[in-house]
Every structure is written in structure tokens, then in C-alpha cells.
Amino acid sequence: PLVLGLLTPLAYAQSQVSIYGTIDEYVGTVRSATATAPASTAGVVNSGGMTTSYIGFRGSEDLGGDLKAIFNLESFLRADTGVIGRNDADAFWGRLAIVGLESKGWGSVTLGRHVTPYALVTGNFSPLTGSTTFSPSFATVFKGNVLGDTRMNNSVRYVTPNWGGFVVDSLYSFGSEISSGPNAHQNSAFDGSVRYEGNRWSVAAATRQIDLNTNSNGRKQKSYMVAASYDFGVAQLYAQAHDSRETFAGNSSLDVKRRAYEVSAGVPIGPGKLGLAYAYSSIRDIDRATPDRRRVWSVSYDYYLSKRTDLYVAAYRDLQSNPMIEQRILALGMRHRF
């Protein structure tokens, strides 16, 4: 009787849950070089070329009166080895873990671990949406410029309905939830965006304000970005610009200024799309070990076998200067959505 009592509600819950995700793997070469070490090249089979592989579960319950209860659980995975997470530091449900309420009239409110509005705008204003491997904007923005993850723990997110093309997306994270002491408010953050979506063009602005305080050093960063796209039919063009200022309490000599820019295009060709992207970033700080410039470009072509399956080829180069750090990737991959 106890077993039957446990299984009955589980079966009911499963009837409202959908399973979905993406498996993306590629074969190719990765060449790495630094100013102090000779170049080395490795043949690889890696996961997450165009999209970081993941599996997810979502569901909803109609509560009546234009109100739904919703949840999402998503786990990153490295399909080449079968290991969870983008890296070993990721939690099992590291991609998304939320529960909340949704209404067509007033939007949605959710609690948990969220993807951030800043990350969504950065990814969506590029032909390489979702790629952490081949996207120049991801390399120049989230690998050393805008601090904090593309996901935030212990957070509350509110997304408005579409008001004549305008959508406001706002998130507040309570961070590490330390109430007092030298690390109080560590990783607490506000992250938000406003975007407008027209027939052929879209614009957006976003900000991230994050408290990185450690041992009462008062470290904080404020980041701002603007982005735009226009679809000409024969090609869709994108542009984005980012400005970040990092400060330390009582010691302005440690302050860091970072900027990043990207221009890119998606060009329909045959049964697929050509992606072209170039990004540049600069860092001004006192650390001589930090490269002060970064130039990243990529060229890719997606061949759509169906709405859910595509094959792709990609070439990527990431060059940092003073000191020099370089990475080159050549890849042939397959992505399947389910």
C-alpha cells in the first residue's frame, strides 16, 4: 500500500511534465598557444559546439483565472563523456531550477536559479545564440569582462508580458546569503533588460550590478550594454556594445575598466545559415598578467536536416594580446533537439 501511495501522485505529476533538451557534439582540432609556450594541437570530440548540451523537465498547472503554476529543471551535460555540468563546478540542475506563477495579463514571477537577462540579450543578438564555444561575444563578455555567471543562484525573476513589442526582464539575486561579516552581500546582484521587438528590427539595453565583496574589500562591478539587429531578408545584421567598471572601496588604483564590441551577421544560404562574427574587447587595469586586448572571430555554417537536427562546420580564433594567448578551433558537428 505504501508503494502504491507513492507511485500514484508521481504518475499524475508525470502526465503534466515534458522532457526536452539538446545534444550537441563536434569532432575537430583545438590549437592553443601562449607567449611562453609553443603551440600545441589536439584532436577532440567535444560537447556543446553551437549549443551547450542539456536535458530539461518542465510542467505547468492551470490554476484558473489566467494563472498557472510553472516549474523548470534543466541540467547541463557533457555528452562526449556523459558527465553533468559545463564543468566540474556545476551543480546537477545548474542550467535552470525554478518554480513560480505565470499569467498572460501580468507576466511571470519565478524563484530559484535562473539564466540572467544580461546573458539572454548577449546571446540573442548574435547568429551564434547559445554557443559558448564559437561565439565571439561570449568570449569577450563572459570570459573576463562581465563578472558573475550566465546563471544566478538564490534569485527572483519577473518578466512582463509583451507590451506592444516591449518586454522588461528583471532579476535580483540574494547571492551567497551571508548576513554579516567581511563577506556580507557577496554575489548579490541586480540583472535586467528592456527590449523592443519589431517586424524586422530589435533593440535592447541591459545592466548587471554585482557585489563581489571579499574580506570587506568593497569590490563591485557595474556593467551596461546596448544591442540592435535588423533583418534585411538576405541577411540579418547584429551589433552590441558593453561597458563595465569594477571598483574597490578605498583603493581606486585597483579599479578596472572593460569594454567589448561585436558585429555579426546571419546569412541564409540554401537549406542553412552562414554565421559571421567579430568581437573586440579591452581591459585597463594594473595587472600585467591580464591581456589588455582581445580579438575574436568565427565563421560557421549550419545545414538543417530538419527542424530539430542540423549539421555544422565552424572555424574560430581567439587572440589575446600583452601577454599573448591564442586558441583556434576547427569543428564539424551535429546538433539534435528533442
mmCIF file of C-alpha atoms in Angstrom:
data_model
loop_
_atom_site.group_PDB
_atom_site.id
_atom_site.type_symbol
_atom_site.label_atom_id
_atom_site.label_comp_id
_atom_site.label_asym_id
_atom_site.label_seq_id
_atom_site.Cartn_x
_atom_site.Cartn_y
_atom_site.Cartn_z
ATOM 1 C CA PRO A 1 0.000 0.000 0.000
ATOM 2 C CA LEU A 2 2.826 2.413 0.813
ATOM 3 C CA VAL A 3 4.452 1.839 -2.604
ATOM 4 C CA LEU A 4 1.151 2.361 -4.403
ATOM 5 C CA GLY A 5 0.570 5.535 -2.432
ATOM 6 C CA LEU A 6 3.929 6.910 -3.580
ATOM 7 C CA LEU A 7 3.536 5.905 -7.218
ATOM 8 C CA THR A 8 0.037 7.302 -7.742
ATOM 9 C CA PRO A 9 0.902 11.016 -7.305
ATOM 10 C CA LEU A 10 4.105 10.500 -9.283
ATOM 11 C CA ALA A 11 2.184 9.154 -12.266
ATOM 12 C CA TYR A 12 -0.206 12.107 -12.046
ATOM 13 C CA ALA A 13 2.692 14.569 -11.990
ATOM 14 C CA GLN A 14 4.392 12.922 -14.958
ATOM 15 C CA SER A 15 1.289 13.433 -17.091
ATOM 16 C CA GLN A 16 1.913 17.207 -16.832
ATOM 17 C CA VAL A 17 5.666 17.145 -17.430
ATOM 18 C CA SER A 18 7.518 17.367 -20.743
ATOM 19 C CA ILE A 19 11.093 16.264 -21.302
ATOM 20 C CA TYR A 20 13.238 18.249 -23.731
ATOM 21 C CA GLY A 21 16.820 19.213 -24.433
ATOM 22 C CA THR A 22 19.681 19.367 -26.920
ATOM 23 C CA ILE A 23 22.580 17.037 -27.664
ATOM 24 C CA ASP A 24 25.404 18.818 -29.490
ATOM 25 C CA GLU A 25 28.769 17.229 -30.247
ATOM 26 C CA TYR A 26 31.604 18.009 -32.628
ATOM 27 C CA VAL A 27 34.853 16.493 -33.838
ATOM 28 C CA GLY A 28 37.801 18.675 -34.725
ATOM 29 C CA THR A 29 41.064 20.219 -33.601
ATOM 30 C CA VAL A 30 41.907 22.723 -30.866
ATOM 31 C CA ARG A 31 45.178 24.667 -31.155
ATOM 32 C CA SER A 32 46.472 26.568 -28.129
ATOM 33 C CA ALA A 33 49.493 28.875 -27.785
ATOM 34 C CA THR A 34 50.865 31.389 -25.288
ATOM 35 C CA ALA A 35 53.738 33.866 -25.242
ATOM 36 C CA THR A 36 55.783 31.493 -23.072
ATOM 37 C CA ALA A 37 54.866 28.082 -24.505
ATOM 38 C CA PRO A 38 54.953 26.583 -28.001
ATOM 39 C CA ALA A 39 51.706 25.925 -29.824
ATOM 40 C CA SER A 40 50.043 22.553 -29.323
ATOM 41 C CA THR A 41 47.198 20.958 -31.271
ATOM 42 C CA ALA A 42 44.859 18.231 -30.069
ATOM 43 C CA GLY A 43 42.243 16.218 -31.898
ATOM 44 C CA VAL A 44 38.990 16.258 -29.925
ATOM 45 C CA VAL A 45 35.434 15.028 -29.693
ATOM 46 C CA ASN A 46 33.741 17.708 -27.575
ATOM 47 C CA SER A 47 30.237 18.520 -26.400
ATOM 48 C CA GLY A 48 28.436 21.817 -26.881
ATOM 49 C CA GLY A 49 29.592 23.478 -30.076
ATOM 50 C CA MET A 50 26.584 25.506 -31.207
ATOM 51 C CA THR A 51 24.567 24.839 -28.035
ATOM 52 C CA THR A 52 25.710 23.571 -24.654
ATOM 53 C CA SER A 53 24.134 20.112 -24.362
ATOM 54 C CA TYR A 54 21.443 19.762 -21.710
ATOM 55 C CA ILE A 55 18.316 17.909 -20.612
ATOM 56 C CA GLY A 56 15.269 19.568 -19.080
ATOM 57 C CA PHE A 57 11.898 18.948 -17.480
ATOM 58 C CA ARG A 58 9.065 21.474 -17.364
ATOM 59 C CA GLY A 59 5.441 21.498 -16.374
ATOM 60 C CA SER A 60 2.506 23.707 -15.534
ATOM 61 C CA GLU A 61 -0.832 23.561 -13.755
ATOM 62 C CA ASP A 62 -3.814 25.717 -14.711
ATOM 63 C CA LEU A 63 -4.988 27.439 -11.528
ATOM 64 C CA GLY A 64 -7.857 29.259 -13.226
ATOM 65 C CA GLY A 65 -8.374 32.962 -13.755
ATOM 66 C CA ASP A 66 -5.449 33.367 -16.209
ATOM 67 C CA LEU A 67 -2.985 31.941 -13.676
ATOM 68 C CA LYS A 68 -0.611 28.988 -13.967
ATOM 69 C CA ALA A 69 1.866 27.341 -11.647
ATOM 70 C CA ILE A 70 5.080 26.558 -13.575
ATOM 71 C CA PHE A 71 8.412 24.853 -12.976
ATOM 72 C CA ASN A 72 11.596 24.119 -14.926
ATOM 73 C CA LEU A 73 14.551 21.867 -14.108
ATOM 74 C CA GLU A 74 17.485 21.743 -16.520
ATOM 75 C CA SER A 75 20.876 20.083 -16.289
ATOM 76 C CA PHE A 76 23.907 20.840 -18.445
ATOM 77 C CA LEU A 77 25.764 17.758 -19.641
ATOM 78 C CA ARG A 78 28.971 16.930 -21.470
ATOM 79 C CA ALA A 79 27.747 14.397 -23.978
ATOM 80 C CA ASP A 80 31.265 13.363 -25.056
ATOM 81 C CA THR A 81 31.898 11.850 -21.609
ATOM 82 C CA GLY A 82 28.397 11.597 -20.121
ATOM 83 C CA VAL A 83 29.294 13.893 -17.224
ATOM 84 C CA ILE A 84 26.872 16.508 -15.881
ATOM 85 C CA GLY A 85 27.579 20.234 -15.995
ATOM 86 C CA ARG A 86 29.537 22.599 -18.218
ATOM 87 C CA ASN A 87 32.446 21.866 -15.884
ATOM 88 C CA ASP A 88 33.090 20.038 -12.626
ATOM 89 C CA ALA A 89 31.940 23.038 -10.560
ATOM 90 C CA ASP A 90 28.366 22.972 -11.924
ATOM 91 C CA ALA A 91 25.505 21.679 -9.796
ATOM 92 C CA PHE A 92 23.271 18.942 -11.229
ATOM 93 C CA TRP A 93 20.433 21.370 -12.035
ATOM 94 C CA GLY A 94 22.914 24.098 -12.921
ATOM 95 C CA ARG A 95 21.227 25.296 -16.110
ATOM 96 C CA LEU A 96 17.849 26.145 -14.568
ATOM 97 C CA ALA A 97 15.910 25.294 -11.401
ATOM 98 C CA ILE A 98 12.809 27.442 -10.890
ATOM 99 C CA VAL A 99 9.215 27.435 -9.689
ATOM 100 C CA GLY A 100 6.678 30.242 -9.952
ATOM 101 C CA LEU A 101 3.480 31.718 -11.309
ATOM 102 C CA GLU A 102 2.639 32.876 -14.838
ATOM 103 C CA SER A 103 -0.165 34.961 -16.319
ATOM 104 C CA LYS A 104 -0.793 36.295 -19.819
ATOM 105 C CA GLY A 105 -2.012 39.524 -18.264
ATOM 106 C CA TRP A 106 0.841 40.421 -15.888
ATOM 107 C CA GLY A 107 3.769 38.149 -16.820
ATOM 108 C CA SER A 108 5.694 35.675 -14.682
ATOM 109 C CA VAL A 109 7.409 35.573 -11.292
ATOM 110 C CA THR A 110 9.814 32.709 -10.561
ATOM 111 C CA LEU A 111 12.199 31.732 -7.766
ATOM 112 C CA GLY A 112 15.403 29.678 -7.902
ATOM 113 C CA ARG A 113 18.440 29.501 -10.186
ATOM 114 C CA HIS A 114 17.849 31.492 -13.383
ATOM 115 C CA VAL A 115 19.529 32.369 -16.641
ATOM 116 C CA THR A 116 20.172 36.113 -16.417
ATOM 117 C CA PRO A 117 18.569 38.798 -18.628
ATOM 118 C CA TYR A 118 22.043 40.185 -19.468
ATOM 119 C CA ALA A 119 23.166 36.790 -20.771
ATOM 120 C CA LEU A 120 19.975 36.358 -22.805
ATOM 121 C CA VAL A 121 20.388 39.694 -24.585
ATOM 122 C CA THR A 122 24.079 38.982 -25.279
ATOM 123 C CA GLY A 123 23.245 35.605 -26.812
ATOM 124 C CA ASN A 124 20.107 36.590 -28.711
ATOM 125 C CA PHE A 125 21.756 39.481 -30.545
ATOM 126 C CA SER A 126 24.116 37.170 -32.387
ATOM 127 C CA PRO A 127 23.754 34.476 -35.075
ATOM 128 C CA LEU A 128 25.527 32.131 -32.632
ATOM 129 C CA THR A 129 22.790 32.154 -29.985
ATOM 130 C CA GLY A 130 23.625 29.794 -27.142
ATOM 131 C CA SER A 131 27.165 28.943 -28.266
ATOM 132 C CA THR A 132 29.840 29.233 -25.597
ATOM 133 C CA THR A 133 32.403 27.646 -27.940
ATOM 134 C CA PHE A 134 32.202 29.655 -31.181
ATOM 135 C CA SER A 135 30.546 32.926 -30.116
ATOM 136 C CA PRO A 136 32.951 35.924 -30.080
ATOM 137 C CA SER A 137 30.552 37.922 -27.897
ATOM 138 C CA PHE A 138 30.513 35.165 -25.275
ATOM 139 C CA ALA A 139 34.331 35.092 -25.241
ATOM 140 C CA THR A 140 34.757 38.856 -24.942
ATOM 141 C CA VAL A 141 31.886 39.424 -22.493
ATOM 142 C CA PHE A 142 31.719 36.428 -20.144
ATOM 143 C CA LYS A 143 35.330 35.263 -20.222
ATOM 144 C CA GLY A 144 36.886 38.091 -18.266
ATOM 145 C CA ASN A 145 34.766 41.231 -18.754
ATOM 146 C CA VAL A 146 31.302 40.950 -17.191
ATOM 147 C CA LEU A 147 31.840 39.122 -13.915
ATOM 148 C CA GLY A 148 29.468 36.549 -12.488
ATOM 149 C CA ASP A 149 27.913 33.589 -14.262
ATOM 150 C CA THR A 150 25.283 33.498 -17.005
ATOM 151 C CA ARG A 151 23.133 31.875 -14.263
ATOM 152 C CA MET A 152 22.431 33.204 -10.768
ATOM 153 C CA ASN A 153 21.511 31.311 -7.611
ATOM 154 C CA ASN A 154 19.032 32.350 -4.927
ATOM 155 C CA SER A 155 17.226 34.703 -7.280
ATOM 156 C CA VAL A 156 13.807 36.175 -8.038
ATOM 157 C CA ARG A 157 12.904 36.987 -11.646
ATOM 158 C CA TYR A 158 9.996 38.961 -13.083
ATOM 159 C CA VAL A 159 9.255 39.112 -16.825
ATOM 160 C CA THR A 160 6.475 41.347 -18.138
ATOM 161 C CA PRO A 161 4.101 40.371 -20.932
ATOM 162 C CA ASN A 162 4.800 41.778 -24.384
ATOM 163 C CA TRP A 163 3.504 45.363 -24.280
ATOM 164 C CA GLY A 164 3.324 46.426 -27.931
ATOM 165 C CA GLY A 165 6.735 44.924 -28.633
ATOM 166 C CA PHE A 166 8.360 45.947 -25.308
ATOM 167 C CA VAL A 167 9.417 43.349 -22.725
ATOM 168 C CA VAL A 168 11.056 44.097 -19.360
ATOM 169 C CA ASP A 169 13.080 41.280 -17.772
ATOM 170 C CA SER A 170 14.407 41.808 -14.235
ATOM 171 C CA LEU A 171 16.226 39.578 -11.754
ATOM 172 C CA TYR A 172 17.559 40.042 -8.233
ATOM 173 C CA SER A 173 19.929 37.532 -6.653
ATOM 174 C CA PHE A 174 20.491 37.334 -2.890
ATOM 175 C CA GLY A 175 23.957 35.968 -3.706
ATOM 176 C CA SER A 176 25.753 33.844 -1.135
ATOM 177 C CA GLU A 177 23.164 34.765 1.539
ATOM 178 C CA ILE A 178 25.758 35.910 4.081
ATOM 179 C CA SER A 179 24.048 38.307 6.500
ATOM 180 C CA SER A 180 27.090 39.798 8.255
ATOM 181 C CA GLY A 181 30.865 39.716 8.470
ATOM 182 C CA PRO A 182 33.607 40.622 5.959
ATOM 183 C CA ASN A 183 31.852 38.824 3.084
ATOM 184 C CA ALA A 184 28.327 40.147 3.670
ATOM 185 C CA HIS A 185 26.256 40.587 0.486
ATOM 186 C CA GLN A 186 28.792 38.610 -1.555
ATOM 187 C CA ASN A 187 27.480 37.859 -5.090
ATOM 188 C CA SER A 188 24.192 39.700 -4.528
ATOM 189 C CA ALA A 189 23.186 41.258 -7.840
ATOM 190 C CA PHE A 190 20.596 43.024 -9.925
ATOM 191 C CA ASP A 191 20.405 41.952 -13.566
ATOM 192 C CA GLY A 192 17.841 43.321 -16.023
ATOM 193 C CA SER A 193 16.993 44.215 -19.601
ATOM 194 C CA VAL A 194 14.482 46.117 -21.704
ATOM 195 C CA ARG A 195 13.983 45.048 -25.305
ATOM 196 C CA TYR A 196 11.781 46.013 -28.217
ATOM 197 C CA GLU A 197 10.958 43.574 -30.991
ATOM 198 C CA GLY A 198 9.648 44.965 -34.281
ATOM 199 C CA ASN A 199 8.849 43.219 -37.548
ATOM 200 C CA ARG A 200 12.380 43.409 -38.919
ATOM 201 C CA TRP A 201 14.392 45.082 -36.189
ATOM 202 C CA SER A 202 15.013 44.711 -32.479
ATOM 203 C CA VAL A 203 16.842 46.785 -29.874
ATOM 204 C CA ALA A 204 17.748 46.110 -26.264
ATOM 205 C CA ALA A 205 19.553 47.554 -23.271
ATOM 206 C CA ALA A 206 20.727 45.617 -20.228
ATOM 207 C CA THR A 207 22.640 46.087 -16.990
ATOM 208 C CA ARG A 208 24.291 43.998 -14.299
ATOM 209 C CA GLN A 209 25.175 45.389 -10.863
ATOM 210 C CA ILE A 210 27.007 42.783 -8.796
ATOM 211 C CA ASP A 211 28.586 42.886 -5.327
ATOM 212 C CA LEU A 212 31.846 40.912 -5.350
ATOM 213 C CA ASN A 213 32.936 41.909 -1.853
ATOM 214 C CA THR A 214 35.502 39.599 -0.239
ATOM 215 C CA ASN A 215 37.033 40.299 3.178
ATOM 216 C CA SER A 216 35.487 43.784 3.202
ATOM 217 C CA ASN A 217 37.348 44.958 0.082
ATOM 218 C CA GLY A 218 34.151 46.591 -1.244
ATOM 219 C CA ARG A 219 34.630 45.123 -4.717
ATOM 220 C CA LYS A 220 31.720 45.830 -7.073
ATOM 221 C CA GLN A 221 31.086 45.858 -10.794
ATOM 222 C CA LYS A 222 28.544 47.760 -12.871
ATOM 223 C CA SER A 223 28.021 46.664 -16.470
ATOM 224 C CA TYR A 224 25.856 48.154 -19.212
ATOM 225 C CA MET A 225 25.125 47.085 -22.762
ATOM 226 C CA VAL A 226 23.108 48.062 -25.821
ATOM 227 C CA ALA A 227 22.292 45.837 -28.784
ATOM 228 C CA ALA A 228 20.426 46.030 -32.083
ATOM 229 C CA SER A 229 19.559 43.842 -35.051
ATOM 230 C CA TYR A 230 17.942 44.329 -38.444
ATOM 231 C CA ASP A 231 16.715 41.663 -40.833
ATOM 232 C CA PHE A 232 17.264 42.638 -44.487
ATOM 233 C CA GLY A 233 15.915 39.319 -45.728
ATOM 234 C CA VAL A 234 19.140 38.378 -47.491
ATOM 235 C CA ALA A 235 20.983 38.781 -44.165
ATOM 236 C CA GLN A 236 20.302 39.675 -40.547
ATOM 237 C CA LEU A 237 22.842 42.055 -39.030
ATOM 238 C CA TYR A 238 23.620 42.383 -35.311
ATOM 239 C CA ALA A 239 25.675 44.755 -33.159
ATOM 240 C CA GLN A 240 26.287 45.035 -29.420
ATOM 241 C CA ALA A 241 28.471 47.123 -27.101
ATOM 242 C CA HIS A 242 29.361 46.564 -23.427
ATOM 243 C CA ASP A 243 30.935 48.808 -20.784
ATOM 244 C CA SER A 244 31.968 47.504 -17.345
ATOM 245 C CA ARG A 245 33.500 49.333 -14.364
ATOM 246 C CA GLU A 246 34.946 47.423 -11.405
ATOM 247 C CA THR A 247 35.707 49.363 -8.208
ATOM 248 C CA PHE A 248 37.262 48.675 -4.803
ATOM 249 C CA ALA A 249 36.432 50.549 -1.609
ATOM 250 C CA GLY A 250 39.186 52.996 -0.633
ATOM 251 C CA ASN A 251 41.637 51.925 -3.355
ATOM 252 C CA SER A 252 40.891 53.391 -6.782
ATOM 253 C CA SER A 253 44.249 52.158 -8.133
ATOM 254 C CA LEU A 254 42.695 48.680 -8.332
ATOM 255 C CA ASP A 255 39.745 49.849 -10.451
ATOM 256 C CA VAL A 256 39.234 48.026 -13.756
ATOM 257 C CA LYS A 257 37.598 49.314 -16.944
ATOM 258 C CA ARG A 258 36.454 46.856 -19.575
ATOM 259 C CA ARG A 259 34.748 47.324 -22.933
ATOM 260 C CA ALA A 260 33.567 44.862 -25.566
ATOM 261 C CA TYR A 261 32.014 45.196 -29.027
ATOM 262 C CA GLU A 262 30.684 42.729 -31.568
ATOM 263 C CA VAL A 263 29.342 42.944 -35.114
ATOM 264 C CA SER A 264 27.885 39.842 -36.725
ATOM 265 C CA ALA A 265 25.595 38.551 -39.440
ATOM 266 C CA GLY A 266 23.420 35.548 -40.201
ATOM 267 C CA VAL A 267 23.026 34.846 -43.927
ATOM 268 C CA PRO A 268 20.507 32.257 -45.213
ATOM 269 C CA ILE A 269 22.193 30.091 -47.842
ATOM 270 C CA GLY A 270 20.375 27.072 -49.260
ATOM 271 C CA PRO A 271 18.889 24.879 -46.518
ATOM 272 C CA GLY A 272 21.051 26.503 -43.853
ATOM 273 C CA LYS A 273 22.613 29.664 -42.469
ATOM 274 C CA LEU A 274 26.081 31.192 -42.643
ATOM 275 C CA GLY A 275 27.232 32.870 -39.431
ATOM 276 C CA LEU A 276 29.913 35.580 -39.397
ATOM 277 C CA ALA A 277 31.020 37.318 -36.193
ATOM 278 C CA TYR A 278 33.860 39.545 -34.982
ATOM 279 C CA ALA A 279 34.371 40.939 -31.477
ATOM 280 C CA TYR A 280 36.926 43.172 -29.790
ATOM 281 C CA SER A 281 37.461 43.848 -26.096
ATOM 282 C CA SER A 282 39.880 45.868 -23.977
ATOM 283 C CA ILE A 283 40.831 45.842 -20.304
ATOM 284 C CA ARG A 284 42.523 48.666 -18.377
ATOM 285 C CA ASP A 285 43.956 47.553 -15.049
ATOM 286 C CA ILE A 286 47.256 47.376 -13.145
ATOM 287 C CA ASP A 287 47.727 43.614 -13.535
ATOM 288 C CA ARG A 288 50.399 42.968 -16.161
ATOM 289 C CA ALA A 289 49.356 39.312 -16.362
ATOM 290 C CA THR A 290 45.958 40.343 -17.744
ATOM 291 C CA PRO A 291 45.861 40.614 -21.564
ATOM 292 C CA ASP A 292 44.807 44.163 -22.452
ATOM 293 C CA ARG A 293 43.171 43.384 -25.813
ATOM 294 C CA ARG A 294 41.157 40.530 -27.261
ATOM 295 C CA ARG A 295 40.122 39.917 -30.866
ATOM 296 C CA VAL A 296 37.818 37.020 -31.690
ATOM 297 C CA TRP A 297 36.241 35.942 -34.966
ATOM 298 C CA SER A 298 34.245 32.962 -36.140
ATOM 299 C CA VAL A 299 32.756 31.612 -39.349
ATOM 300 C CA SER A 300 30.155 28.856 -39.295
ATOM 301 C CA TYR A 301 27.578 27.187 -41.477
ATOM 302 C CA ASP A 302 24.511 25.320 -40.211
ATOM 303 C CA TYR A 303 22.931 22.795 -42.569
ATOM 304 C CA TYR A 304 19.379 21.972 -41.445
ATOM 305 C CA LEU A 305 18.434 18.345 -41.978
ATOM 306 C CA SER A 306 15.084 19.043 -40.245
ATOM 307 C CA LYS A 307 13.598 21.481 -37.749
ATOM 308 C CA ARG A 308 15.270 19.574 -34.936
ATOM 309 C CA THR A 309 18.532 18.327 -36.458
ATOM 310 C CA ASP A 310 21.410 20.172 -38.107
ATOM 311 C CA LEU A 311 24.999 19.604 -39.138
ATOM 312 C CA TYR A 312 27.538 22.411 -38.829
ATOM 313 C CA VAL A 313 31.098 23.399 -39.607
ATOM 314 C CA ALA A 314 32.893 26.173 -37.748
ATOM 315 C CA ALA A 315 36.241 27.962 -37.588
ATOM 316 C CA TYR A 316 37.109 30.060 -34.541
ATOM 317 C CA ARG A 317 40.100 32.164 -33.489
ATOM 318 C CA ASP A 318 40.559 33.880 -30.120
ATOM 319 C CA LEU A 319 43.670 36.085 -29.831
ATOM 320 C CA GLN A 320 44.563 37.939 -26.632
ATOM 321 C CA SER A 321 47.478 40.392 -26.559
ATOM 322 C CA ASN A 322 50.012 41.607 -23.979
ATOM 323 C CA PRO A 323 50.603 38.853 -22.999
ATOM 324 C CA MET A 324 49.643 36.700 -25.989
ATOM 325 C CA ILE A 325 47.166 33.841 -25.527
ATOM 326 C CA GLU A 326 45.651 32.189 -28.599
ATOM 327 C CA GLN A 327 43.109 29.490 -29.302
ATOM 328 C CA ARG A 328 41.957 28.156 -32.682
ATOM 329 C CA ILE A 329 39.174 25.641 -33.253
ATOM 330 C CA LEU A 330 38.123 23.809 -36.415
ATOM 331 C CA ALA A 331 34.982 21.736 -35.955
ATOM 332 C CA LEU A 332 32.447 19.532 -37.707
ATOM 333 C CA GLY A 333 29.426 18.838 -35.540
ATOM 334 C CA MET A 334 25.844 17.688 -35.167
ATOM 335 C CA ARG A 335 23.058 19.125 -33.019
ATOM 336 C CA HIS A 336 19.752 17.432 -32.229
ATOM 337 C CA ARG A 337 16.897 18.979 -30.241
ATOM 338 C CA PHE A 338 14.264 16.785 -28.629
#
